[in-house]
Coordinates of C-alpha atoms and ligand atoms in Angstrom, one line a residue:
M1 CA -5.2 -11.7 78.0
M2 CA -7.8 -11.7 80.8
T3 CA -6.9 -13.4 84.0
A4 CA -10.1 -12.8 85.8
M5 CA -13.3 -14.9 85.9
V6 CA -14.9 -16.0 82.7
R7 CA -18.2 -14.1 82.8
P8 CA -17.7 -10.7 84.4
V9 CA -18.8 -8.8 81.2
S10 CA -22.1 -9.6 79.6
R11 CA -22.3 -10.4 75.9
V12 CA -24.2 -7.1 75.3
L13 CA -21.7 -5.0 77.1
R14 CA -18.8 -6.8 75.3
L15 CA -20.5 -6.2 72.0
G16 CA -20.8 -2.6 72.9
C17 CA -17.1 -2.4 73.7
V18 CA -16.1 -4.1 70.5
L19 CA -18.3 -1.8 68.4
A20 CA -16.9 1.2 70.1
F21 CA -13.4 -0.1 69.5
C22 CA -14.2 -0.6 65.8
F23 CA -15.6 2.8 65.5
Q24 CA -12.6 4.4 67.1
V25 CA -10.0 2.8 64.9
L26 CA -12.2 3.2 61.8
V27 CA -11.7 -0.3 60.5
P28 CA -14.2 -2.6 58.9
C29 CA -15.3 -5.2 61.5
G30 CA -16.3 -8.7 60.6
L31 CA -19.8 -10.0 60.1
P32 CA -21.9 -11.3 63.1
G33 CA -20.4 -14.7 62.3
A34 CA -17.1 -13.4 63.5
W35 CA -18.1 -13.3 67.1
G36 CA -16.5 -16.0 69.0
L37 CA -16.8 -18.0 72.2
D38 CA -17.7 -15.3 74.8
N39 CA -15.0 -16.0 77.4
G40 CA -12.9 -12.9 76.7
L41 CA -9.9 -15.0 75.8
A42 CA -7.7 -15.4 72.6
M43 CA -8.5 -11.9 71.4
T44 CA -5.4 -12.4 69.4
P45 CA -4.0 -15.9 68.4
T46 CA -2.7 -17.9 71.4
M47 CA 1.1 -17.9 71.8
G48 CA 3.1 -20.6 73.6
W49 CA 4.6 -24.0 73.5
L50 CA 3.0 -27.5 73.1
H51 CA 4.9 -30.7 73.6
W52 CA 3.4 -33.0 71.0
E53 CA 5.3 -32.7 67.7
R54 CA 8.8 -32.7 69.3
F55 CA 8.3 -35.0 72.4
M56 CA 5.2 -37.1 71.4
C57 CA 4.3 -39.9 73.8
N58 CA 7.7 -40.6 75.2
V59 CA 6.9 -42.1 78.7
N60 CA 10.3 -43.8 79.1
C61 CA 11.8 -41.6 81.8
Q62 CA 14.3 -44.2 82.8
E63 CA 16.1 -44.3 79.6
E64 CA 15.3 -40.8 78.3
P65 CA 14.9 -38.6 81.4
D66 CA 15.4 -35.4 79.4
S67 CA 12.8 -35.9 76.7
C68 CA 10.1 -38.0 78.4
I69 CA 6.7 -36.4 79.3
S70 CA 7.3 -35.4 82.9
E71 CA 7.0 -32.4 85.2
K72 CA 10.7 -31.9 84.8
L73 CA 10.4 -31.2 81.1
F74 CA 7.6 -28.6 81.6
Q75 CA 9.5 -27.0 84.5
Q76 CA 12.6 -26.7 82.4
I77 CA 10.8 -25.3 79.4
A78 CA 8.8 -22.8 81.6
E79 CA 12.1 -21.7 83.2
I80 CA 13.6 -20.9 79.7
M81 CA 10.4 -19.4 78.4
A82 CA 10.5 -16.9 81.3
S83 CA 14.2 -16.2 81.2
D84 CA 15.2 -16.3 77.6
G85 CA 13.0 -13.7 76.0
W86 CA 10.1 -15.9 75.0
K87 CA 7.7 -14.5 77.5
D88 CA 8.7 -11.0 76.6
V89 CA 7.7 -11.4 73.0
G90 CA 4.4 -13.0 73.8
Y91 CA 4.8 -16.8 74.2
E92 CA 2.7 -17.3 77.3
Y93 CA 1.0 -20.8 77.4
I94 CA 3.1 -23.8 78.2
C95 CA 1.0 -26.7 77.1
I96 CA 0.9 -30.4 78.0
D97 CA -0.4 -32.7 75.2
D98 CA -1.3 -36.4 75.4
C99 CA 0.3 -39.0 77.7
W100 CA 0.4 -37.0 81.0
M101 CA -2.3 -39.1 82.6
A102 CA -2.2 -42.2 84.9
P103 CA -4.0 -45.1 83.1
E104 CA -7.0 -45.0 85.6
R105 CA -9.1 -42.3 87.1
D106 CA -9.0 -41.9 90.9
S107 CA -11.7 -43.3 93.3
E108 CA -13.8 -40.2 92.8
G109 CA -13.7 -40.4 89.0
R110 CA -11.1 -37.7 88.6
L111 CA -8.3 -37.7 86.1
Q112 CA -4.9 -38.0 87.7
A113 CA -1.4 -37.4 86.4
D114 CA 1.0 -40.3 86.2
P115 CA 2.5 -40.3 89.7
K116 CA 6.0 -41.3 88.6
R117 CA 6.4 -38.8 85.9
F118 CA 4.5 -36.0 87.6
P119 CA 5.2 -36.6 91.3
G120 CA 4.1 -33.2 92.4
G121 CA 0.8 -33.4 90.4
I122 CA -0.6 -30.8 88.0
R123 CA -1.6 -28.3 90.7
H124 CA 2.0 -28.1 91.7
L125 CA 3.2 -27.7 88.1
A126 CA 0.6 -25.0 87.5
D127 CA 1.8 -23.1 90.5
Y128 CA 5.4 -23.3 89.2
V129 CA 4.3 -22.1 85.7
H130 CA 2.3 -19.3 87.2
S131 CA 5.3 -18.3 89.4
K132 CA 7.2 -17.7 86.2
G133 CA 4.4 -15.4 84.9
L134 CA 3.3 -18.0 82.4
K135 CA 0.1 -20.1 81.9
L136 CA -0.5 -23.8 81.8
G137 CA -2.3 -25.8 79.2
I138 CA -3.5 -29.4 79.4
Y139 CA -4.9 -32.0 77.1
A140 CA -8.0 -34.3 77.2
D141 CA -10.3 -36.1 74.7
V142 CA -14.0 -35.8 74.0
G143 CA -14.3 -39.6 73.5
N144 CA -13.7 -42.7 75.5
K145 CA -9.9 -42.6 75.3
T146 CA -7.3 -40.1 74.2
C147 CA -5.6 -40.8 70.9
A148 CA -2.7 -42.5 72.8
G149 CA -5.2 -44.6 74.8
F150 CA -5.4 -42.8 78.2
P151 CA -8.7 -42.1 79.9
G152 CA -11.2 -40.1 77.8
S153 CA -13.6 -37.5 79.1
F154 CA -16.8 -38.9 77.7
G155 CA -19.3 -39.0 80.5
Y156 CA -17.0 -36.9 82.7
Y157 CA -17.1 -33.4 81.1
D158 CA -18.1 -31.6 84.3
I159 CA -15.8 -33.5 86.6
D160 CA -12.8 -33.0 84.2
A161 CA -13.5 -29.2 83.6
Q162 CA -13.8 -28.7 87.4
T163 CA -10.6 -30.7 88.0
F164 CA -8.7 -28.6 85.5
A165 CA -10.0 -25.4 87.1
D166 CA -9.1 -26.6 90.6
W167 CA -5.6 -27.3 89.4
G168 CA -5.3 -23.8 88.0
V169 CA -5.1 -24.8 84.3
D170 CA -5.4 -22.0 81.8
L171 CA -6.0 -23.8 78.4
L172 CA -7.5 -27.1 77.4
K173 CA -6.6 -28.8 74.1
F174 CA -9.6 -31.2 73.6
D175 CA -8.9 -34.0 71.1
G176 CA -11.5 -36.0 69.2
C177 CA -10.3 -39.7 69.2
Y178 CA -12.5 -42.7 70.2
C179 CA -15.8 -40.9 69.9
D180 CA -18.5 -43.4 68.9
S181 CA -20.7 -41.0 66.8
I182 CA -20.7 -37.6 65.2
Q183 CA -23.6 -36.6 67.5
H184 CA -21.5 -37.4 70.6
L185 CA -18.5 -35.6 69.0
A186 CA -20.5 -32.4 68.4
E187 CA -22.4 -32.6 71.7
G188 CA -19.2 -33.4 73.6
Y189 CA -17.3 -30.4 72.3
K190 CA -20.2 -28.1 73.2
Q191 CA -20.7 -29.7 76.6
M192 CA -17.1 -29.3 77.5
S193 CA -17.1 -25.7 76.5
L194 CA -20.1 -25.0 78.7
A195 CA -18.6 -27.1 81.6
L196 CA -15.4 -25.0 81.4
N197 CA -17.4 -21.8 81.4
R198 CA -19.4 -23.0 84.5
T199 CA -16.1 -23.4 86.5
G200 CA -15.8 -19.6 86.4
R201 CA -12.1 -19.9 85.5
S202 CA -10.7 -18.4 82.3
I203 CA -9.6 -21.4 80.3
V204 CA -8.8 -21.1 76.6
Y205 CA -10.6 -23.9 74.7
S206 CA -8.7 -25.4 71.8
C207 CA -10.8 -27.9 69.7
E208 CA -10.2 -30.4 67.0
W209 CA -13.9 -30.6 66.2
P210 CA -13.9 -29.8 62.5
L211 CA -11.0 -32.1 61.8
Y212 CA -12.8 -35.2 63.2
M213 CA -16.2 -34.1 61.7
R214 CA -15.1 -33.4 58.2
P215 CA -14.9 -37.0 56.9
I216 CA -18.6 -37.4 57.6
F217 CA -20.2 -33.9 57.7
K218 CA -19.4 -30.3 56.6
P219 CA -18.4 -28.5 59.8
N220 CA -20.6 -25.6 60.8
Y221 CA -18.0 -23.0 61.6
T222 CA -20.5 -20.4 62.9
E223 CA -21.4 -22.9 65.6
I224 CA -17.8 -24.1 66.2
R225 CA -16.8 -20.4 66.8
E226 CA -19.4 -20.0 69.5
Y227 CA -17.9 -22.8 71.5
C228 CA -14.1 -22.8 70.8
N229 CA -11.2 -20.3 70.9
H230 CA -9.4 -22.2 68.1
W231 CA -10.0 -25.3 66.1
R232 CA -7.8 -27.7 64.1
N233 CA -9.1 -28.3 60.5
F234 CA -6.3 -30.5 59.1
P235 CA -4.3 -33.5 60.2
D236 CA -1.2 -33.3 62.5
I237 CA 1.8 -31.3 61.4
Y238 CA 5.1 -33.1 60.9
D239 CA 8.6 -31.8 60.9
S240 CA 8.8 -31.7 57.1
W241 CA 8.3 -29.4 54.2
E242 CA 5.7 -31.7 52.7
S243 CA 3.6 -31.2 55.8
I244 CA 3.9 -27.4 55.7
R245 CA 3.0 -27.4 52.0
N246 CA 0.0 -29.7 52.6
T247 CA -1.2 -27.4 55.4
L248 CA -0.9 -24.3 53.2
D249 CA -2.5 -26.1 50.2
W250 CA -5.5 -27.2 52.3
T251 CA -5.8 -23.7 53.8
S252 CA -5.8 -21.9 50.4
S253 CA -8.2 -24.5 48.9
N254 CA -10.7 -23.9 51.7
Q255 CA -10.1 -20.2 52.3
K256 CA -13.5 -19.1 51.2
I257 CA -15.0 -21.1 54.1
I258 CA -12.5 -20.7 56.8
V259 CA -11.0 -17.2 56.5
P260 CA -14.3 -15.3 57.2
V261 CA -14.9 -17.1 60.4
A262 CA -11.6 -16.3 62.0
G263 CA -11.4 -13.3 64.3
P264 CA -10.9 -12.1 67.9
G265 CA -11.9 -15.0 70.2
G266 CA -11.8 -17.7 67.5
W267 CA -9.0 -18.8 65.1
N268 CA -8.3 -21.5 62.6
D269 CA -5.4 -23.6 64.0
P270 CA -3.0 -25.0 61.3
D271 CA -1.1 -26.7 64.2
M272 CA 2.3 -26.3 65.8
L273 CA 5.3 -24.3 64.7
V274 CA 8.1 -26.9 64.1
I275 CA 10.8 -24.3 63.6
G276 CA 14.0 -25.2 65.5
N277 CA 13.7 -29.0 64.9
F278 CA 15.3 -31.2 62.2
G279 CA 13.1 -31.3 59.1
L280 CA 13.0 -27.8 57.7
S281 CA 15.7 -25.8 56.0
R282 CA 16.3 -22.2 57.0
D283 CA 14.1 -21.0 54.1
Q284 CA 11.3 -23.4 55.0
Q285 CA 11.4 -22.2 58.6
I286 CA 11.0 -18.7 57.3
T287 CA 8.1 -19.8 55.2
Q288 CA 6.4 -21.3 58.2
M289 CA 6.8 -18.3 60.4
A290 CA 5.7 -15.8 57.7
L291 CA 2.6 -17.8 56.6
W292 CA 1.5 -18.6 60.2
A293 CA 1.6 -14.8 60.7
I294 CA -0.4 -14.2 57.5
M295 CA -2.9 -16.9 58.6
A296 CA -3.5 -15.4 62.1
A297 CA -2.6 -18.8 63.5
P298 CA -2.0 -19.7 67.1
L299 CA 1.8 -19.7 67.5
L300 CA 2.4 -22.9 69.5
M301 CA 6.0 -23.9 69.2
S302 CA 6.9 -27.6 69.5
N303 CA 10.7 -27.7 69.8
D304 CA 13.4 -28.0 72.4
L305 CA 13.9 -24.5 73.8
R306 CA 16.8 -25.9 75.9
S307 CA 19.0 -26.5 72.8
I308 CA 17.4 -24.3 70.0
S309 CA 19.8 -22.7 67.6
P310 CA 20.3 -18.9 67.8
E311 CA 18.9 -18.5 64.2
A312 CA 15.7 -20.4 64.9
K313 CA 15.3 -18.5 68.2
A314 CA 15.7 -15.1 66.4
L315 CA 13.1 -16.1 63.8
L316 CA 10.6 -17.3 66.4
Q317 CA 11.2 -14.1 68.5
D318 CA 11.0 -11.7 65.6
K319 CA 8.8 -8.9 67.0
D320 CA 7.8 -7.5 63.7
V321 CA 6.6 -10.9 62.4
I322 CA 4.8 -11.6 65.7
A323 CA 3.2 -8.1 65.4
I324 CA 1.6 -9.2 62.1
N325 CA 0.4 -12.5 63.7
Q326 CA -1.0 -10.6 66.7
D327 CA -2.5 -7.7 64.7
R328 CA -5.5 -6.4 66.5
L329 CA -7.7 -6.0 63.5
G330 CA -7.9 -9.8 63.8
K331 CA -8.4 -10.6 60.1
Q332 CA -6.9 -13.8 58.7
G333 CA -5.0 -13.4 55.5
Y334 CA -5.6 -15.4 52.3
Q335 CA -3.9 -16.5 49.1
L336 CA -4.3 -13.8 46.5
R337 CA -2.9 -15.8 43.5
K338 CA -0.7 -18.6 42.4
E339 CA 1.4 -18.4 39.3
D340 CA 4.5 -20.0 37.9
N341 CA 5.2 -21.8 41.2
F342 CA 4.9 -18.6 43.2
E343 CA 2.1 -18.0 45.8
I344 CA 1.2 -14.5 46.8
W345 CA -0.6 -14.2 50.2
E346 CA -1.9 -11.0 51.8
R347 CA -3.4 -10.0 55.1
P348 CA -5.1 -6.7 56.1
L349 CA -3.8 -5.0 59.2
L350 CA -4.7 -2.2 61.5
N351 CA -4.4 1.4 60.1
L352 CA -4.9 0.2 56.6
A353 CA -1.6 -1.5 56.5
W354 CA -1.1 -4.9 54.7
A355 CA 1.3 -7.8 55.1
V356 CA 2.3 -9.6 51.9
A357 CA 4.1 -12.9 51.5
I358 CA 5.5 -14.3 48.3
V359 CA 6.5 -18.0 48.5
N360 CA 8.7 -19.6 45.9
L361 CA 7.5 -23.2 45.6
K362 CA 9.9 -24.4 43.1
E363 CA 12.2 -27.0 44.5
I364 CA 14.8 -27.0 41.8
G365 CA 17.2 -24.2 40.8
G366 CA 18.4 -21.2 42.7
P367 CA 16.7 -17.9 43.8
R368 CA 14.0 -16.7 41.4
S369 CA 12.7 -13.2 41.0
Y370 CA 9.1 -12.2 41.2
T371 CA 7.8 -8.7 40.3
I372 CA 4.7 -7.6 42.2
T373 CA 2.4 -5.0 40.6
L374 CA 1.4 -2.8 43.6
T375 CA -2.0 -2.0 42.2
S376 CA -2.9 -5.6 42.7
L377 CA -2.3 -5.7 46.4
G378 CA -4.8 -5.0 49.2
R379 CA -7.8 -4.9 46.9
G380 CA -6.1 -2.1 45.0
L381 CA -5.8 0.0 48.2
A382 CA -2.6 -1.2 49.9
C383 CA -0.4 1.3 48.1
N384 CA -2.8 4.0 47.0
P385 CA -1.6 6.7 46.3
N386 CA 1.8 5.4 47.6
C387 CA 3.2 3.4 50.4
L388 CA 6.2 2.6 52.4
I389 CA 7.4 -1.0 52.1
T390 CA 9.5 -2.8 54.7
E391 CA 10.9 -6.3 54.1
L392 CA 10.6 -8.3 57.4
L393 CA 11.9 -11.7 56.2
P394 CA 14.3 -13.1 55.2
E395 CA 16.2 -9.8 55.8
K396 CA 14.9 -6.8 57.7
R397 CA 15.2 -3.6 55.6
K398 CA 13.3 -0.6 54.5
L399 CA 12.7 -0.8 50.8
G400 CA 11.4 2.8 50.7
F401 CA 8.4 4.6 49.2
Y402 CA 6.5 3.3 46.2
E403 CA 3.9 4.8 43.9
W404 CA 0.6 3.0 43.3
T405 CA 1.5 2.3 39.7
S406 CA 5.0 1.0 40.3
S407 CA 6.2 -2.5 40.9
L408 CA 8.5 -4.2 43.2
K409 CA 11.0 -6.9 42.3
T410 CA 11.8 -9.6 44.8
Q411 CA 14.3 -12.5 44.9
I412 CA 13.2 -15.6 46.7
N413 CA 15.1 -18.8 47.5
P414 CA 13.5 -22.2 46.7
T415 CA 10.8 -23.0 49.3
G416 CA 11.5 -19.7 50.9
T417 CA 9.4 -16.6 51.4
V418 CA 9.7 -12.8 51.3
L419 CA 7.5 -11.2 53.9
L420 CA 6.6 -7.5 53.4
R421 CA 4.8 -4.9 55.4
L422 CA 3.1 -2.1 53.4
E423 CA 2.0 1.1 55.1
R424 CA -0.1 3.7 53.2
T425 CA 1.9 6.9 53.2
S426 CA -0.8 8.9 54.9
S427 CA -0.8 6.6 57.9
A428 CA 2.9 5.6 57.6
Q429 CA 4.2 8.6 59.4
F430 CA 2.2 7.6 62.5
S431 CA 2.8 3.9 62.6
Y432 CA 6.1 3.3 60.8
S433 CA 8.1 3.8 64.0
V434 CA 6.4 0.9 65.6
V435 CA 7.3 -1.5 62.8
S436 CA 10.7 -2.1 64.1
D437 CA 13.2 -0.7 66.5
S438 CA 15.7 -3.1 65.1
L439 CA 15.9 -1.7 61.5
Ligands
GLA1 C1 -4.0 -36.3 67.8 C2 -3.8 -34.8 67.7 C3 -2.4 -34.4 68.0 C4 -1.9 -34.9 69.3 C5 -2.1 -36.4 69.4 C6 -1.9 -37.0 70.8 O1 -3.3 -36.9 66.7 O2 -4.3 -34.3 66.5 O3 -2.2 -33.0 67.9 O4 -2.6 -34.3 70.3 O5 -3.5 -36.8 69.0 O6 -2.2 -38.3 70.9

């Protein structure tokens, strides 16, 4: 991740670098539509923590001092992210969502943090977060008010972008509530992107533009990619299996449109990881982790890292699954087929490797077996002439070498997922050792 100024490298030079990179690793690069916002950021999906799903708009610090939206919460989470292995596996951005603001702007029209809950102010919090080797994200809204009713940025895009840059903010989540027209929505998202760029500070730009646009117009993803580093397409995630399923269903139903536009610099955002909370079983948490890796989704956890279970922590910190999410080829995976209440998803990876996920959607009965014909994977190439298969989830184990014409039998718990990594044998010798030290 770049920490320097936003525009030190021209678009032409960057294009040249990317082409050279593609040539070097001999992988098929995306179409021109796959070029994203030219700020050098989010070359792999953003990883971090975002307060919304778990802590929402709790402003009652008197009665709930440990779970209200306050500088103390972010300092404690930052401390744990740095000391408990989260930063080491890639979780880098600690992000504030709605409800951090004071109800009014200051006398110069600038946003200000609620003085009781953030007595040191955001600059102070950013310094603290940076001192831990992490980055700070903040939240604002393109319209007249945020979704929770705090001051919106409409009419203040430049002032707000500059304020965030002055404070040392590294990511902006820009929501789309209370915008009076689709024209203002689209223009506002673009103007804020340009305003952030003008500050000269590297600030990841997380949008909800297509989500708010869709009820009225078909989003133009080529345009959205030029302005945003990631974008929400679908309503808010909840801590429930129904919510995970709806997100996956929406994604697969729209994959023809949304998968080709994802790539380095710009990603579809299916919303936060809710692993480690209350609503998902162990198998459902595995499904979320596996499928967020297949979808090349930003990995923004929303949970309480101060009290997370060792199992949820190990799942979220699984380096091999994170490596699939962060794969430098930068291609989002897709659903290959759906049959008999199983879904098969696959994602192309660097060095002609593939990730494959098989989800058992049946919510009655016990584990069911599914046999994969290897010729059907990776457009017929994943295992040609043979391949080495590793199961990454739910267990970590080498399954061994398989011929192209053979098949693989898996057993999957209800609502659970088996996640596999396939390496073509010719390339396997070189890259297999990096799959996992923990096997
Ligand atoms: C919207 C967004 C959520 C969250 C809330 C905050 O619903 O989609 O992710 O930011 O607003 O009010």
